[in-house]
Coordinates of C-alpha atoms in Angstrom, one line a residue:
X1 CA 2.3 -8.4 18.8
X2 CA -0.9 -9.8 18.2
X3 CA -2.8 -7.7 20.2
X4 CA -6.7 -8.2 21.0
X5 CA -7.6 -11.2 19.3
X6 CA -11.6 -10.5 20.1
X7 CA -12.9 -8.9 16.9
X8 CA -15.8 -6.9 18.7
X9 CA -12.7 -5.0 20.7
X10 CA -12.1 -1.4 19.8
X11 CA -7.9 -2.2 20.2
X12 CA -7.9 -5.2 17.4
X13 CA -5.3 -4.8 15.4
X14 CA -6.5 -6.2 12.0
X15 CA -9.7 -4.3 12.3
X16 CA -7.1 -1.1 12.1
X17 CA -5.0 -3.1 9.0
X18 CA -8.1 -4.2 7.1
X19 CA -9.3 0.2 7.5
X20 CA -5.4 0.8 6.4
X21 CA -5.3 -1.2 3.6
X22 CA -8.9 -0.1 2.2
X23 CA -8.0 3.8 2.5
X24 CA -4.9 3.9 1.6
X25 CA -5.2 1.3 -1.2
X26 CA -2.5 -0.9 -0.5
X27 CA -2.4 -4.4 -1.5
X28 CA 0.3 -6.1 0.1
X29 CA 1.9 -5.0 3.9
X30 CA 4.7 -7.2 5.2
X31 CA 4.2 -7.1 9.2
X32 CA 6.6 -7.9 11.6
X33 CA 6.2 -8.9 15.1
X34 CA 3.0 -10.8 14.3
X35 CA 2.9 -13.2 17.0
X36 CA 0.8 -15.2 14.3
X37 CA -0.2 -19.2 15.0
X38 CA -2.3 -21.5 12.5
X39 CA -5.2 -20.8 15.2
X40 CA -4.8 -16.8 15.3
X41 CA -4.5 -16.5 11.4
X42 CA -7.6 -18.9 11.1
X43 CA -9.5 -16.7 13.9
X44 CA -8.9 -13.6 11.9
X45 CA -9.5 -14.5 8.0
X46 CA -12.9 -16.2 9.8
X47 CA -13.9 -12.5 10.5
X48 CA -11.7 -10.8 7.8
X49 CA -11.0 -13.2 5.2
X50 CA -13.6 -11.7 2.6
X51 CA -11.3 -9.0 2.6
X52 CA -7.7 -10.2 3.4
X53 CA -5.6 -13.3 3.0
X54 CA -2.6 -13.9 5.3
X55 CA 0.4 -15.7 4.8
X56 CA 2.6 -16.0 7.8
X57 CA 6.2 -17.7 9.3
X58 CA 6.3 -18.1 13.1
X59 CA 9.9 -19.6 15.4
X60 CA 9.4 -22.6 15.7
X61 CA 9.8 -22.5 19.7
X62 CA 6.9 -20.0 20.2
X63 CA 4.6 -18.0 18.0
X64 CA 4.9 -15.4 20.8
X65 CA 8.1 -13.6 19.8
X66 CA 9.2 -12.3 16.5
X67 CA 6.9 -13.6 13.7
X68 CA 6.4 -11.8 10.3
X69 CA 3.5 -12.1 7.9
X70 CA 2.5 -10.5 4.8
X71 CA -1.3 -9.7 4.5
X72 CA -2.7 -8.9 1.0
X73 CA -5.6 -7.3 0.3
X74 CA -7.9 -9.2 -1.9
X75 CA -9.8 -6.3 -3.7
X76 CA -6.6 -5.1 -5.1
X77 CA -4.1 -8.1 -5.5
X78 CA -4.6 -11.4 -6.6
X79 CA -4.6 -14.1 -4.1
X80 CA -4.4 -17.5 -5.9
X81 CA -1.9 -19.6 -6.6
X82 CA 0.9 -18.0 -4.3
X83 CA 4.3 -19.9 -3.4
X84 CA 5.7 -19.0 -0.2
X85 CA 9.4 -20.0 0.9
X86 CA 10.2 -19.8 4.9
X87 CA 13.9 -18.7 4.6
X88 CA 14.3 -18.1 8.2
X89 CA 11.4 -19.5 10.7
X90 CA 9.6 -16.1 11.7
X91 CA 12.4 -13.9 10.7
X92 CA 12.1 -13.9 6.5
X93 CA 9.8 -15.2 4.8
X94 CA 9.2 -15.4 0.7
X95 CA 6.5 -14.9 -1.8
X96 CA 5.7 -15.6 -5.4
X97 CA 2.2 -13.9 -6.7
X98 CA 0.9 -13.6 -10.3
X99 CA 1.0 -10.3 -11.5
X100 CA 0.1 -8.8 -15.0
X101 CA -0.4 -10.7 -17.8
X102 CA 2.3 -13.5 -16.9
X103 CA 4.2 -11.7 -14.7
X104 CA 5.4 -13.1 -11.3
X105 CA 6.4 -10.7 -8.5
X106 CA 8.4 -12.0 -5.8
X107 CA 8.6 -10.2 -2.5
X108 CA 11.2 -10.8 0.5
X109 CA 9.6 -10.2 4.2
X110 CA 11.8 -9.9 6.7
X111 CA 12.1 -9.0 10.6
X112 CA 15.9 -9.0 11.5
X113 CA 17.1 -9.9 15.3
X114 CA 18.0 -7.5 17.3
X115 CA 19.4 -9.1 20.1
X116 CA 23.1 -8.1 18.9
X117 CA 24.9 -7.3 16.2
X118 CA 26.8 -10.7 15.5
X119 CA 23.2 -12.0 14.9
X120 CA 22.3 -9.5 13.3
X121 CA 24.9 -10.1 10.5
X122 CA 24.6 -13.9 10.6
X123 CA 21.2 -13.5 9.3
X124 CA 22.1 -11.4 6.5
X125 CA 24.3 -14.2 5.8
X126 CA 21.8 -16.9 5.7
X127 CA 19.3 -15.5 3.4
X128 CA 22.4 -15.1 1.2
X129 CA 22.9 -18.7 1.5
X130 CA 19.6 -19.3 0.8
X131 CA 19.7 -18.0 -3.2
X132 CA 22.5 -19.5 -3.8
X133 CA 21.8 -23.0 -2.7
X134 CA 18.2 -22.6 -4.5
X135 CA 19.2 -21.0 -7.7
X136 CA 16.0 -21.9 -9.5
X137 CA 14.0 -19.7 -6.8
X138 CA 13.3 -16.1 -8.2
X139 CA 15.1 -13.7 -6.3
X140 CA 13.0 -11.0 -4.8
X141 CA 11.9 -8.0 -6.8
X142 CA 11.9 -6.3 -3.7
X143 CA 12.9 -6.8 0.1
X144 CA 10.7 -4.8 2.7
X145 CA 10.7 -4.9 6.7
X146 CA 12.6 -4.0 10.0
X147 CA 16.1 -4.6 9.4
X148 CA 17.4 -3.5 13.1
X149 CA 20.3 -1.7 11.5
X150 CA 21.1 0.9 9.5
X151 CA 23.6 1.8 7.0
X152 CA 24.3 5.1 6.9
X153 CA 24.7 7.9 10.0
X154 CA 22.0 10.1 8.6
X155 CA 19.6 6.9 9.7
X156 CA 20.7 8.0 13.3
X157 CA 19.2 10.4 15.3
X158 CA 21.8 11.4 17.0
X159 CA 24.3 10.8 14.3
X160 CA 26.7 7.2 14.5
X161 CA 27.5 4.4 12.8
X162 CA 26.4 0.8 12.9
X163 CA 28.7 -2.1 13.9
X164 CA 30.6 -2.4 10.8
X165 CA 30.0 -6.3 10.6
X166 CA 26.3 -6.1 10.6
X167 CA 26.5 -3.4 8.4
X168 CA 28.4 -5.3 5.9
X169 CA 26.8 -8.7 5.6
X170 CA 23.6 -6.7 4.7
X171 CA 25.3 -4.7 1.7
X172 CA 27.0 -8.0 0.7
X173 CA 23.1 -9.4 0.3
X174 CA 22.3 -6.4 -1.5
X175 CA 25.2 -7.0 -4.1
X176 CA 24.2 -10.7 -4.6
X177 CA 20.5 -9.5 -5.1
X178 CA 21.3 -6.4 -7.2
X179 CA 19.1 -4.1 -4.8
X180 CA 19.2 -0.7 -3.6
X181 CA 17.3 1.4 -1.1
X182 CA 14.6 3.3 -2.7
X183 CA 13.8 5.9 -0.3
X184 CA 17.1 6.7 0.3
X185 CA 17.9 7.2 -3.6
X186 CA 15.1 9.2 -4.3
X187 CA 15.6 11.4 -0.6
X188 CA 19.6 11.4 -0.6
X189 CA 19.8 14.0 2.2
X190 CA 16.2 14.2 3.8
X191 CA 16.1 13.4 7.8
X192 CA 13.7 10.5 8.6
X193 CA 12.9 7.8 11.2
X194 CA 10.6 4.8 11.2
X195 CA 11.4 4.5 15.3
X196 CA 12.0 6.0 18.4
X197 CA 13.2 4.7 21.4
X198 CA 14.0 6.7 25.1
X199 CA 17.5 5.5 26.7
X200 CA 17.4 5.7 30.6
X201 CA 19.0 9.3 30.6
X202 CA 15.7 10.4 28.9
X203 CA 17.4 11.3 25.7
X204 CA 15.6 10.3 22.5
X205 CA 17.0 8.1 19.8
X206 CA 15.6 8.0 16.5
X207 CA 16.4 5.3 13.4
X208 CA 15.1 4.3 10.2
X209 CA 14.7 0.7 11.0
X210 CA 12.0 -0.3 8.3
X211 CA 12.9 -0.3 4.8
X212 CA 12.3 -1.3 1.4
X213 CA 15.2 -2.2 -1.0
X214 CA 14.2 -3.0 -4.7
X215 CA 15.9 -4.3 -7.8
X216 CA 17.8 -1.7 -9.4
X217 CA 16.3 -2.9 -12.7
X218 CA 12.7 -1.4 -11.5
X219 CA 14.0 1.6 -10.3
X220 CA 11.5 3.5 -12.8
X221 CA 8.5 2.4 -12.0
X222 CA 8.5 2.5 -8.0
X223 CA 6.4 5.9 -7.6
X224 CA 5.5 7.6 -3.6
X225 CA 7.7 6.7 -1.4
X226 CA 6.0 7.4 2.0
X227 CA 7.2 6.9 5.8
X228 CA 4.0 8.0 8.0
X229 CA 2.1 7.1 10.5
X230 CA 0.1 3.8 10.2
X231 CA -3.0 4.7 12.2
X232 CA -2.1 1.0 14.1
X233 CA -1.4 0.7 17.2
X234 CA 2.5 0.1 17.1
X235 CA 6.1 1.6 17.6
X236 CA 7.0 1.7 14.0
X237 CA 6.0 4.1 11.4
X238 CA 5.1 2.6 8.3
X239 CA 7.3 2.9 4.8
X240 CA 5.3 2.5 1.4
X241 CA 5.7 2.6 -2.2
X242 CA 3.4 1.9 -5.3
X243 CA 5.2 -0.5 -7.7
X244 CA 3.7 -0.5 -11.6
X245 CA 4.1 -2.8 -14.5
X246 CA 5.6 -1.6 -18.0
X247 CA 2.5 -4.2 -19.1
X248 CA -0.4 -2.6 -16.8
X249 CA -3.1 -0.8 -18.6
X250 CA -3.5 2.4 -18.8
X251 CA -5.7 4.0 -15.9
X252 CA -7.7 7.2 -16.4
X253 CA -9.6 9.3 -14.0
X254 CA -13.0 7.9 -15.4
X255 CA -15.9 9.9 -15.8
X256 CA -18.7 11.3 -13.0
X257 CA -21.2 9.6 -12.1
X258 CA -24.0 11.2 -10.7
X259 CA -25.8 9.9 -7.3
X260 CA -29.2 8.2 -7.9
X261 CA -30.7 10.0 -4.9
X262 CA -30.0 13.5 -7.1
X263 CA -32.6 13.0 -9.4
X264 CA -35.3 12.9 -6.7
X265 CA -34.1 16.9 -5.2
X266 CA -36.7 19.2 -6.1
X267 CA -34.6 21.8 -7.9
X268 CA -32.8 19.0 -10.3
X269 CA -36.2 17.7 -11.3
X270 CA -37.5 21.7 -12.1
X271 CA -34.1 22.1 -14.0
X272 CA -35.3 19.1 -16.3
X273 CA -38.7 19.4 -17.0
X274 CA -38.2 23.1 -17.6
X275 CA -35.0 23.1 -19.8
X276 CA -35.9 19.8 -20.9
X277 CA -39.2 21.4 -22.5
X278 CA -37.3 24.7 -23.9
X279 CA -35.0 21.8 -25.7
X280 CA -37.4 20.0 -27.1
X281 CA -38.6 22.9 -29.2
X282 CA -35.1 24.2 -29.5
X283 CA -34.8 20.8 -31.7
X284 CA -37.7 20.9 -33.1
X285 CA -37.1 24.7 -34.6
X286 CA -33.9 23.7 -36.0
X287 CA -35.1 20.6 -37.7
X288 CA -36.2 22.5 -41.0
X289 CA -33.4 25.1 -40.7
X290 CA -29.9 24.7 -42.8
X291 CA -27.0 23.0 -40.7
X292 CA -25.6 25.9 -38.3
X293 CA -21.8 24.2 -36.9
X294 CA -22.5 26.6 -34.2
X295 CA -25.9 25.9 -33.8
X296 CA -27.2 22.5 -33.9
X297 CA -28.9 19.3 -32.4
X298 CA -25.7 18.2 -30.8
X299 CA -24.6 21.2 -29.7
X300 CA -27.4 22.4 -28.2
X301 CA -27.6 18.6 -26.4
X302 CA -24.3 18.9 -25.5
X303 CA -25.1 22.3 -23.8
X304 CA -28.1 20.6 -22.4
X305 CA -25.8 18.0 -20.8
X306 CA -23.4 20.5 -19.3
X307 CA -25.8 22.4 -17.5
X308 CA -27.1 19.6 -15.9
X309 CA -24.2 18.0 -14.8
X310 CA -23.1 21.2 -13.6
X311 CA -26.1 22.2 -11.6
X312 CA -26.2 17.8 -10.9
X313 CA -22.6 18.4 -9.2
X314 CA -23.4 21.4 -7.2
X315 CA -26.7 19.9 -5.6
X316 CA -24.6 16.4 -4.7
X317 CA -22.0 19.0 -2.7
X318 CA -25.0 20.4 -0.9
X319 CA -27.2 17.2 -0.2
X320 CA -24.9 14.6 0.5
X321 CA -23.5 16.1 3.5
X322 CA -26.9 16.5 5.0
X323 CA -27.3 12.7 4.8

Protein backbone atom coordinates (compact mmCIF):
# COMPACT_ATOMS: atom_id res chain seq x y z
CA UNK A 1 0.00 0.00 0.00
CA UNK A 2 0.89 3.42 -0.30
CA UNK A 3 0.75 4.18 3.17
CA UNK A 4 1.05 7.90 4.59
CA UNK A 5 1.45 10.02 1.75
CA UNK A 6 2.34 13.25 4.13
CA UNK A 7 6.15 13.40 4.08
CA UNK A 8 6.49 15.10 7.65
CA UNK A 9 4.76 11.62 9.02
CA UNK A 10 6.92 9.31 11.07
CA UNK A 11 4.84 6.03 9.10
CA UNK A 12 5.90 7.24 5.32
CA UNK A 13 6.89 4.60 3.59
CA UNK A 14 9.46 6.15 1.10
CA UNK A 15 11.10 7.98 3.84
CA UNK A 16 11.86 4.20 5.27
CA UNK A 17 12.83 3.06 1.27
CA UNK A 18 14.92 6.17 0.56
CA UNK A 19 16.96 5.14 4.42
CA UNK A 20 16.92 1.39 2.96
CA UNK A 21 18.25 2.01 -0.21
CA UNK A 22 21.15 4.51 1.14
CA UNK A 23 22.34 1.98 3.94
CA UNK A 24 22.18 -0.89 2.39
CA UNK A 25 23.43 0.43 -0.98
CA UNK A 26 20.99 -0.91 -3.23
CA UNK A 27 20.24 0.64 -6.46
CA UNK A 28 17.24 -0.76 -7.79
CA UNK A 29 14.07 -2.44 -5.57
CA UNK A 30 11.05 -3.77 -7.45
CA UNK A 31 7.93 -3.04 -5.01
CA UNK A 32 4.84 -4.56 -5.17
CA UNK A 33 1.56 -3.52 -3.87
CA UNK A 34 2.45 0.16 -4.61
CA UNK A 35 -0.85 1.61 -4.88
CA UNK A 36 1.13 4.24 -7.11
CA UNK A 37 -0.94 7.04 -9.34
CA UNK A 38 0.82 9.77 -11.68
CA UNK A 39 -0.21 12.17 -8.65
CA UNK A 40 1.33 9.93 -5.68
CA UNK A 41 4.62 9.27 -7.73
CA UNK A 42 4.76 13.13 -8.56
CA UNK A 43 4.08 13.92 -4.61
CA UNK A 44 6.98 11.76 -3.61
CA UNK A 45 9.97 12.39 -6.22
CA UNK A 46 8.77 16.32 -5.27
CA UNK A 47 10.21 15.53 -1.77
CA UNK A 48 12.54 12.59 -2.78
CA UNK A 49 13.39 12.93 -6.27
CA UNK A 50 17.04 14.22 -5.61
CA UNK A 51 17.52 10.90 -4.37
CA UNK A 52 15.13 8.42 -6.23
CA UNK A 53 13.43 7.99 -9.49
CA UNK A 54 10.31 5.85 -9.77
CA UNK A 55 8.97 4.11 -12.56
CA UNK A 56 5.65 2.55 -11.89
CA UNK A 57 2.46 0.33 -13.63
CA UNK A 58 -0.95 0.67 -11.94
CA UNK A 59 -4.68 -1.57 -13.08
CA UNK A 60 -6.16 0.32 -15.03
CA UNK A 61 -9.56 0.21 -12.84
CA UNK A 62 -7.91 1.64 -9.70
CA UNK A 63 -4.37 2.52 -8.51
CA UNK A 64 -5.67 1.22 -5.16
CA UNK A 65 -5.03 -2.53 -5.52
CA UNK A 66 -2.06 -4.37 -6.78
CA UNK A 67 0.35 -1.96 -8.46
CA UNK A 68 4.18 -2.63 -8.78
CA UNK A 69 6.99 -0.11 -9.18
CA UNK A 70 10.61 -0.22 -9.40
CA UNK A 71 12.48 2.63 -7.54
CA UNK A 72 16.18 3.25 -8.40
CA UNK A 73 18.41 4.97 -6.46
CA UNK A 74 20.08 7.78 -8.25
CA UNK A 75 23.51 7.90 -6.41
CA UNK A 76 24.21 4.42 -7.45
CA UNK A 77 22.40 3.62 -10.83
CA UNK A 78 22.02 5.57 -13.72
CA UNK A 79 18.69 7.00 -14.34
CA UNK A 80 18.61 8.37 -18.00
CA UNK A 81 17.44 7.08 -20.86
CA UNK A 82 15.30 4.08 -19.42
CA UNK A 83 12.63 2.04 -21.61
CA UNK A 84 9.90 0.65 -19.67
CA UNK A 85 7.35 -2.05 -21.22
CA UNK A 86 3.87 -2.48 -19.13
CA UNK A 87 3.45 -6.36 -19.79
CA UNK A 88 0.57 -6.69 -17.51
CA UNK A 89 -1.17 -3.24 -16.15
CA UNK A 90 0.10 -3.27 -12.41
CA UNK A 91 1.03 -6.85 -12.38
CA UNK A 92 4.58 -6.93 -14.46
CA UNK A 93 6.17 -4.37 -15.58
CA UNK A 94 9.69 -4.08 -17.70
CA UNK A 95 12.87 -2.10 -17.75
CA UNK A 96 15.78 -1.36 -19.97
CA UNK A 97 18.79 0.82 -18.15
CA UNK A 98 22.33 1.50 -19.38
CA UNK A 99 24.80 -0.28 -17.64
CA UNK A 100 28.67 -0.41 -18.05
CA UNK A 101 30.28 0.73 -20.87
CA UNK A 102 27.46 -0.26 -23.43
CA UNK A 103 25.74 -2.56 -21.58
CA UNK A 104 21.90 -2.77 -21.22
CA UNK A 105 20.30 -4.56 -18.25
CA UNK A 106 16.92 -5.49 -18.45
CA UNK A 107 14.89 -6.30 -15.35
CA UNK A 108 11.30 -8.01 -15.13
CA UNK A 109 9.02 -6.70 -12.05
CA UNK A 110 6.34 -8.51 -11.25
CA UNK A 111 3.40 -8.97 -8.53
CA UNK A 112 1.45 -12.21 -9.43
CA UNK A 113 -2.50 -12.47 -8.50
CA UNK A 114 -3.40 -14.33 -5.86
CA UNK A 115 -6.85 -14.61 -6.12
CA UNK A 116 -6.62 -18.30 -7.36
CA UNK A 117 -4.54 -20.56 -8.92
CA UNK A 118 -6.18 -20.57 -12.52
CA UNK A 119 -5.11 -16.88 -12.50
CA UNK A 120 -2.35 -17.40 -11.22
CA UNK A 121 -1.04 -19.61 -14.10
CA UNK A 122 -2.83 -17.47 -16.81
CA UNK A 123 -0.45 -14.85 -16.00
CA UNK A 124 2.56 -16.82 -16.31
CA UNK A 125 1.19 -17.46 -19.59
CA UNK A 126 0.80 -13.94 -20.72
CA UNK A 127 4.21 -12.64 -20.05
CA UNK A 128 5.26 -15.70 -22.06
CA UNK A 129 3.16 -14.44 -24.75
CA UNK A 130 4.50 -11.29 -24.46
CA UNK A 131 8.46 -12.33 -25.68
CA UNK A 132 7.28 -14.10 -28.17
CA UNK A 133 5.05 -11.67 -29.88
CA UNK A 134 7.89 -8.92 -29.32
CA UNK A 135 10.96 -10.75 -30.26
CA UNK A 136 13.05 -7.68 -30.67
CA UNK A 137 12.46 -6.76 -26.88
CA UNK A 138 15.43 -8.01 -24.67
CA UNK A 139 14.39 -10.61 -22.48
CA UNK A 140 15.08 -9.88 -18.87
CA UNK A 141 18.46 -10.53 -17.25
CA UNK A 142 16.59 -11.09 -14.28
CA UNK A 143 12.90 -11.42 -12.99
CA UNK A 144 12.30 -10.28 -9.22
CA UNK A 145 8.97 -10.00 -7.11
CA UNK A 146 5.97 -11.74 -5.31
CA UNK A 147 5.16 -14.62 -7.37
CA UNK A 148 2.11 -15.98 -4.98
CA UNK A 149 3.34 -19.50 -5.61
CA UNK A 150 5.95 -21.69 -5.00
CA UNK A 151 7.61 -24.42 -6.55
CA UNK A 152 8.96 -26.68 -4.41
CA UNK A 153 7.50 -28.10 -0.80
CA UNK A 154 10.55 -26.90 1.03
CA UNK A 155 8.97 -23.22 0.15
CA UNK A 156 6.12 -24.39 2.62
CA UNK A 157 6.00 -24.13 6.03
CA UNK A 158 4.21 -26.71 6.72
CA UNK A 159 5.42 -28.77 3.87
CA UNK A 160 2.80 -29.16 0.41
CA UNK A 161 2.67 -28.66 -2.91
CA UNK A 162 1.39 -25.92 -5.17
CA UNK A 163 -1.55 -26.50 -7.59
CA UNK A 164 0.32 -28.22 -10.24
CA UNK A 165 -1.05 -25.84 -13.11
CA UNK A 166 0.17 -22.75 -11.52
CA UNK A 167 3.16 -24.37 -10.75
CA UNK A 168 3.75 -25.28 -14.30
CA UNK A 169 3.04 -22.28 -16.44
CA UNK A 170 5.65 -20.55 -14.26
CA UNK A 171 8.56 -23.22 -15.10
CA UNK A 172 7.39 -23.18 -18.70
CA UNK A 173 8.27 -19.15 -18.57
CA UNK A 174 11.37 -20.00 -16.99
CA UNK A 175 12.42 -22.45 -19.88
CA UNK A 176 11.44 -19.84 -22.65
CA UNK A 177 13.58 -17.20 -20.61
CA UNK A 178 16.45 -19.60 -19.74
CA UNK A 179 16.18 -18.49 -15.87
CA UNK A 180 16.67 -20.19 -12.70
CA UNK A 181 16.20 -19.30 -9.00
CA UNK A 182 19.24 -18.03 -7.51
CA UNK A 183 18.67 -18.34 -3.97
CA UNK A 184 17.50 -21.63 -4.22
CA UNK A 185 20.72 -22.84 -6.30
CA UNK A 186 23.10 -21.36 -4.09
CA UNK A 187 20.84 -22.59 -0.57
CA UNK A 188 19.59 -26.08 -2.05
CA UNK A 189 18.33 -27.35 1.32
CA UNK A 190 18.20 -24.14 3.64
CA UNK A 191 14.54 -23.34 5.27
CA UNK A 192 13.44 -19.80 4.46
CA UNK A 193 10.29 -17.66 4.09
CA UNK A 194 9.60 -14.12 2.71
CA UNK A 195 5.80 -14.46 4.40
CA UNK A 196 3.71 -15.46 6.98
CA UNK A 197 0.22 -15.63 7.30
CA UNK A 198 -2.16 -16.99 10.56
CA UNK A 199 -5.17 -19.33 9.18
CA UNK A 200 -8.28 -19.10 11.50
CA UNK A 201 -7.17 -22.28 13.65
CA UNK A 202 -4.18 -19.99 14.77
CA UNK A 203 -1.68 -22.12 13.09
CA UNK A 204 1.15 -20.32 11.24
CA UNK A 205 1.94 -20.66 7.53
CA UNK A 206 5.05 -19.72 6.20
CA UNK A 207 6.17 -19.35 2.20
CA UNK A 208 8.78 -17.95 0.09
CA UNK A 209 6.63 -15.82 -2.00
CA UNK A 210 9.29 -13.21 -3.29
CA UNK A 211 11.92 -14.24 -5.54
CA UNK A 212 14.49 -13.53 -7.86
CA UNK A 213 15.16 -15.75 -10.96
CA UNK A 214 18.19 -14.82 -13.19
CA UNK A 215 19.61 -15.88 -16.52
CA UNK A 216 21.57 -18.93 -16.16
CA UNK A 217 24.20 -17.26 -18.31
CA UNK A 218 25.07 -14.80 -15.17
CA UNK A 219 25.06 -17.29 -12.75
CA UNK A 220 28.67 -16.16 -11.81
CA UNK A 221 28.50 -12.95 -11.09
CA UNK A 222 25.21 -12.71 -8.80
CA UNK A 223 27.13 -12.46 -5.24
CA UNK A 224 24.86 -12.16 -1.47
CA UNK A 225 21.94 -13.56 -1.74
CA UNK A 226 19.98 -12.14 1.28
CA UNK A 227 16.15 -12.62 2.57
CA UNK A 228 15.83 -10.21 5.76
CA UNK A 229 13.98 -7.86 7.16
CA UNK A 230 13.39 -4.63 5.21
CA UNK A 231 13.12 -2.17 8.09
CA UNK A 232 9.60 -1.04 6.06
CA UNK A 233 6.56 -1.26 7.26
CA UNK A 234 5.16 -4.45 5.36
CA UNK A 235 4.32 -8.28 5.43
CA UNK A 236 7.03 -9.35 3.20
CA UNK A 237 10.58 -9.83 3.92
CA UNK A 238 12.86 -8.51 1.47
CA UNK A 239 15.14 -10.86 -1.08
CA UNK A 240 18.43 -9.20 -2.48
CA UNK A 241 21.33 -9.81 -4.49
CA UNK A 242 24.34 -7.72 -5.86
CA UNK A 243 24.70 -8.31 -9.68
CA UNK A 244 28.48 -7.31 -11.25
CA UNK A 245 29.65 -6.82 -14.71
CA UNK A 246 32.67 -8.90 -16.29
CA UNK A 247 33.36 -5.10 -17.70
CA UNK A 248 33.10 -3.15 -14.18
CA UNK A 249 36.25 -1.73 -12.87
CA UNK A 250 37.99 -2.94 -10.44
CA UNK A 251 37.05 -1.58 -6.79
CA UNK A 252 39.56 -1.38 -3.99
CA UNK A 253 39.10 -0.57 -0.42
CA UNK A 254 40.72 2.93 -0.94
CA UNK A 255 42.87 4.54 1.38
CA UNK A 256 42.09 6.50 5.03
CA UNK A 257 41.34 9.59 5.09
CA UNK A 258 41.81 11.37 8.14
CA UNK A 259 38.94 13.83 9.62
CA UNK A 260 39.75 17.54 9.36
CA UNK A 261 38.58 18.30 12.84
CA UNK A 262 41.75 15.73 14.06
CA UNK A 263 44.28 18.11 13.32
CA UNK A 264 42.81 20.74 15.71
CA UNK A 265 42.98 17.87 19.13
CA UNK A 266 45.68 18.98 21.30
CA UNK A 267 47.66 15.80 21.45
CA UNK A 268 47.84 15.35 17.44
CA UNK A 269 49.09 18.86 17.15
CA UNK A 270 52.04 18.10 20.15
CA UNK A 271 52.65 14.77 18.19
CA UNK A 272 53.64 17.05 15.08
CA UNK A 273 55.43 19.78 16.23
CA UNK A 274 57.47 17.55 18.50
CA UNK A 275 58.24 14.60 16.10
CA UNK A 276 57.97 16.90 13.39
CA UNK A 277 61.15 18.90 14.88
CA UNK A 278 63.13 15.56 15.88
CA UNK A 279 62.56 14.82 11.91
CA UNK A 280 63.71 17.62 10.65
CA UNK A 281 67.11 17.12 12.12
CA UNK A 282 66.83 13.44 11.62
CA UNK A 283 67.08 14.64 7.80
CA UNK A 284 69.25 17.08 8.12
CA UNK A 285 72.03 14.59 9.93
CA UNK A 286 71.67 12.19 7.26
CA UNK A 287 72.12 14.58 4.41
CA UNK A 288 76.04 14.37 4.44
CA UNK A 289 76.09 10.72 5.57
CA UNK A 290 76.53 7.70 2.80
CA UNK A 291 73.10 6.10 1.70
CA UNK A 292 71.96 3.65 4.64
CA UNK A 293 68.84 1.20 2.75
CA UNK A 294 67.90 0.94 6.31
CA UNK A 295 68.31 4.32 7.19
CA UNK A 296 67.28 7.03 5.11
CA UNK A 297 65.12 10.20 4.08
CA UNK A 298 62.25 7.97 3.02
CA UNK A 299 62.35 5.74 5.42
CA UNK A 300 62.52 7.72 8.20
CA UNK A 301 59.35 9.82 6.41
CA UNK A 302 57.71 6.85 5.91
CA UNK A 303 58.05 5.99 9.74
CA UNK A 304 57.10 9.62 10.28
CA UNK A 305 53.84 8.94 8.33
CA UNK A 306 53.00 5.77 10.18
CA UNK A 307 53.10 7.04 13.50
CA UNK A 308 50.91 9.68 12.78
CA UNK A 309 48.34 7.97 11.11
CA UNK A 310 48.43 5.57 13.68
CA UNK A 311 48.22 7.92 16.67
CA UNK A 312 45.66 10.12 13.80
CA UNK A 313 43.38 6.83 13.82
CA UNK A 314 43.33 6.24 17.49
CA UNK A 315 42.30 9.96 18.46
CA UNK A 316 39.30 9.89 15.55
CA UNK A 317 38.07 6.50 17.64
CA UNK A 318 38.07 8.55 20.78
CA UNK A 319 36.78 12.08 19.53
CA UNK A 320 34.31 11.43 17.12
CA UNK A 321 32.03 9.65 19.38
CA UNK A 322 32.06 12.55 21.77
CA UNK A 323 30.61 14.73 18.95
Amino acid sequence: GHGVMNPEHQENKWLHMRQVLNQRKIGIMVVGEAHLDSQRRDNIERVHGASLKIFFSKRQDTSNAAGIAFVLNKSITNTEGIQTYEIIAGHALLIELGWHNNEKLSILGIYAPNINMQENAAFWEKIKSFFERNPRIQKPDLMMGDCNVVEEQIDHLPMRSDTAIAVDSLDNLKTALQMEDGWRNTYPSTLKYTFMRTSQDRTKHHARLDRIYNKASIRENLFEWKIETPGINTDHDMVSVRFTSETAPRVGKGRWVMPHHIIYDKTVRDFINNEGMNLEDQLTMLEGQEWNPKANTQTEWANFQYEFVKLARTRAKILIPKL
